[in-house]
Amino acid sequence: QVQLVESGGGLVQAGDSLRLSCAASGRTFSLSAMGWFRQAPGKDRELVTEVIWNGGYTYYADSVKGRFTISREKVKNTAYLQMNSLKPEDTAVYSCAARVTATYEYWGQGTQVTVSS
């Protein structure tokens, strides 16, 4: 089992920045990847970004490329999501997730990010 605790999020204005953190505990030695999903009202949940834990390879959704950066601090078993140049359309509940196989199966509690115009 892997437990995830998120921090960060909040209400900001368009153009502002926010950083989310996700601390993992438990069977962290088995981590394959960590990432963030988001879900806006009335929309499906989407994978925003992920980082391969041991290789560092990253993926970004087209909508956030160039604005969001995911990083990890392996010693602390923590992943970070730096969100810059936020837009109102980034408003959503952001959930940290972790996987040990090909499927995300561990989830954080979710945090609201609201970007006002």
Short mmCIF file of C-alpha atoms in Angstrom, two decimals:
data_model
loop_
_atom_site.label_atom_id
_atom_site.label_comp_id
_atom_site.label_asym_id
_atom_site.label_seq_id
_atom_site.Cartn_x
_atom_site.Cartn_y
_atom_site.Cartn_z
CA GLN A 1 0.00 0.00 0.00
CA VAL A 2 1.03 3.57 -0.68
CA GLN A 3 -0.47 6.51 1.13
CA LEU A 4 -0.49 9.98 -0.42
CA VAL A 5 -0.92 13.33 1.31
CA GLU A 6 -1.36 16.45 -0.78
CA SER A 7 -0.79 20.06 0.11
CA GLY A 8 -1.12 23.31 -1.74
CA GLY A 9 -3.93 24.59 -3.88
CA GLY A 10 -6.19 27.54 -3.28
CA LEU A 11 -7.66 30.58 -4.97
CA VAL A 12 -5.48 32.69 -7.25
CA GLN A 13 -5.87 35.14 -10.08
CA ALA A 14 -5.14 34.43 -13.71
CA GLY A 15 -1.41 34.60 -14.36
CA ASP A 16 -0.48 33.62 -10.83
CA SER A 17 1.44 30.54 -9.73
CA LEU A 18 0.77 27.72 -7.30
CA ARG A 19 2.72 24.71 -6.14
CA LEU A 20 1.22 21.41 -5.12
CA SER A 21 3.06 18.80 -3.11
CA CYS A 22 2.35 15.11 -2.72
CA ALA A 23 4.13 13.09 -0.06
CA ALA A 24 4.09 9.31 -0.37
CA SER A 25 4.52 6.81 2.45
CA GLY A 26 4.25 3.07 2.81
CA ARG A 27 5.62 0.83 0.08
CA THR A 28 7.37 3.66 -1.70
CA PHE A 29 10.17 1.39 -2.88
CA SER A 30 7.71 -0.07 -5.37
CA LEU A 31 6.68 3.24 -6.95
CA SER A 32 6.66 3.30 -10.72
CA ALA A 33 5.28 6.78 -11.28
CA MET A 34 3.47 9.66 -9.64
CA GLY A 35 1.25 12.18 -11.28
CA TRP A 36 -1.60 14.62 -11.01
CA PHE A 37 -5.06 14.31 -12.39
CA ARG A 38 -7.65 17.05 -12.43
CA GLN A 39 -11.40 17.14 -12.74
CA ALA A 40 -13.43 20.22 -13.46
CA PRO A 41 -17.20 20.35 -12.87
CA GLY A 42 -19.04 18.50 -15.60
CA LYS A 43 -15.84 17.18 -17.17
CA ASP A 44 -14.01 13.88 -17.10
CA ARG A 45 -10.94 13.42 -14.99
CA GLU A 46 -7.78 13.95 -17.01
CA LEU A 47 -4.14 13.14 -16.48
CA VAL A 48 -2.31 16.44 -16.30
CA THR A 49 1.24 15.24 -15.77
CA GLU A 50 3.26 12.34 -14.49
CA VAL A 51 6.86 11.51 -13.68
CA ILE A 52 8.46 8.09 -13.88
CA TRP A 53 9.89 7.62 -10.43
CA ASN A 54 13.23 6.01 -11.23
CA GLY A 55 13.90 7.41 -14.67
CA GLY A 56 12.58 10.92 -14.36
CA TYR A 57 10.71 10.83 -17.67
CA THR A 58 7.82 13.26 -17.67
CA TYR A 59 4.53 13.58 -19.51
CA TYR A 60 2.37 16.68 -19.82
CA ALA A 61 -1.05 17.19 -21.26
CA ASP A 62 -0.99 19.63 -24.17
CA SER A 63 -3.10 22.08 -22.22
CA VAL A 64 -0.39 22.58 -19.58
CA LYS A 65 2.84 22.18 -21.54
CA GLY A 66 5.19 25.07 -20.95
CA ARG A 67 3.27 26.23 -17.87
CA PHE A 68 3.32 23.29 -15.45
CA THR A 69 6.38 21.43 -14.21
CA ILE A 70 6.41 18.18 -12.28
CA SER A 71 9.42 17.20 -10.20
CA ARG A 72 10.25 14.66 -7.57
CA GLU A 73 12.47 14.47 -4.55
CA LYS A 74 13.14 10.78 -4.13
CA VAL A 75 14.78 11.11 -0.72
CA LYS A 76 11.56 12.61 0.61
CA ASN A 77 9.26 10.43 -1.52
CA THR A 78 7.58 13.63 -2.59
CA ALA A 79 6.41 14.95 -5.94
CA TYR A 80 5.77 18.58 -6.74
CA LEU A 81 3.64 20.31 -9.33
CA GLN A 82 4.66 23.87 -10.10
CA MET A 83 1.85 25.63 -11.94
CA ASN A 84 2.67 28.95 -13.59
CA SER A 85 0.65 31.31 -15.76
CA LEU A 86 -2.55 29.83 -14.42
CA LYS A 87 -5.71 30.28 -16.44
CA PRO A 88 -9.36 30.13 -15.40
CA GLU A 89 -9.68 26.90 -17.36
CA ASP A 90 -7.16 25.32 -14.98
CA THR A 91 -9.79 25.50 -12.25
CA ALA A 92 -10.43 21.97 -11.00
CA VAL A 93 -9.88 19.52 -8.18
CA TYR A 94 -6.33 18.28 -8.51
CA SER A 95 -5.57 14.80 -7.22
CA CYS A 96 -2.16 13.31 -6.73
CA ALA A 97 -1.84 9.68 -7.76
CA ALA A 98 0.75 6.94 -7.65
CA ARG A 99 1.17 3.64 -9.40
CA VAL A 100 3.34 0.58 -9.00
CA THR A 101 2.11 -1.03 -12.21
CA ALA A 102 0.63 0.44 -15.37
CA THR A 103 -2.52 1.65 -13.63
CA TYR A 104 -2.89 4.42 -11.09
CA GLU A 105 -4.31 2.86 -7.95
CA TYR A 106 -3.31 5.13 -5.09
CA TRP A 107 -4.86 8.55 -4.67
CA GLY A 108 -4.44 11.63 -2.56
CA GLN A 109 -7.33 13.46 -0.96
CA GLY A 110 -7.59 16.04 -3.74
CA THR A 111 -7.18 19.79 -3.52
CA GLN A 112 -9.19 22.58 -5.10
CA VAL A 113 -7.43 24.98 -7.43
CA THR A 114 -9.52 27.97 -8.44
CA VAL A 115 -8.26 30.57 -10.89
CA SER A 116 -10.25 33.76 -11.19
CA SER A 117 -10.19 35.94 -14.28
#
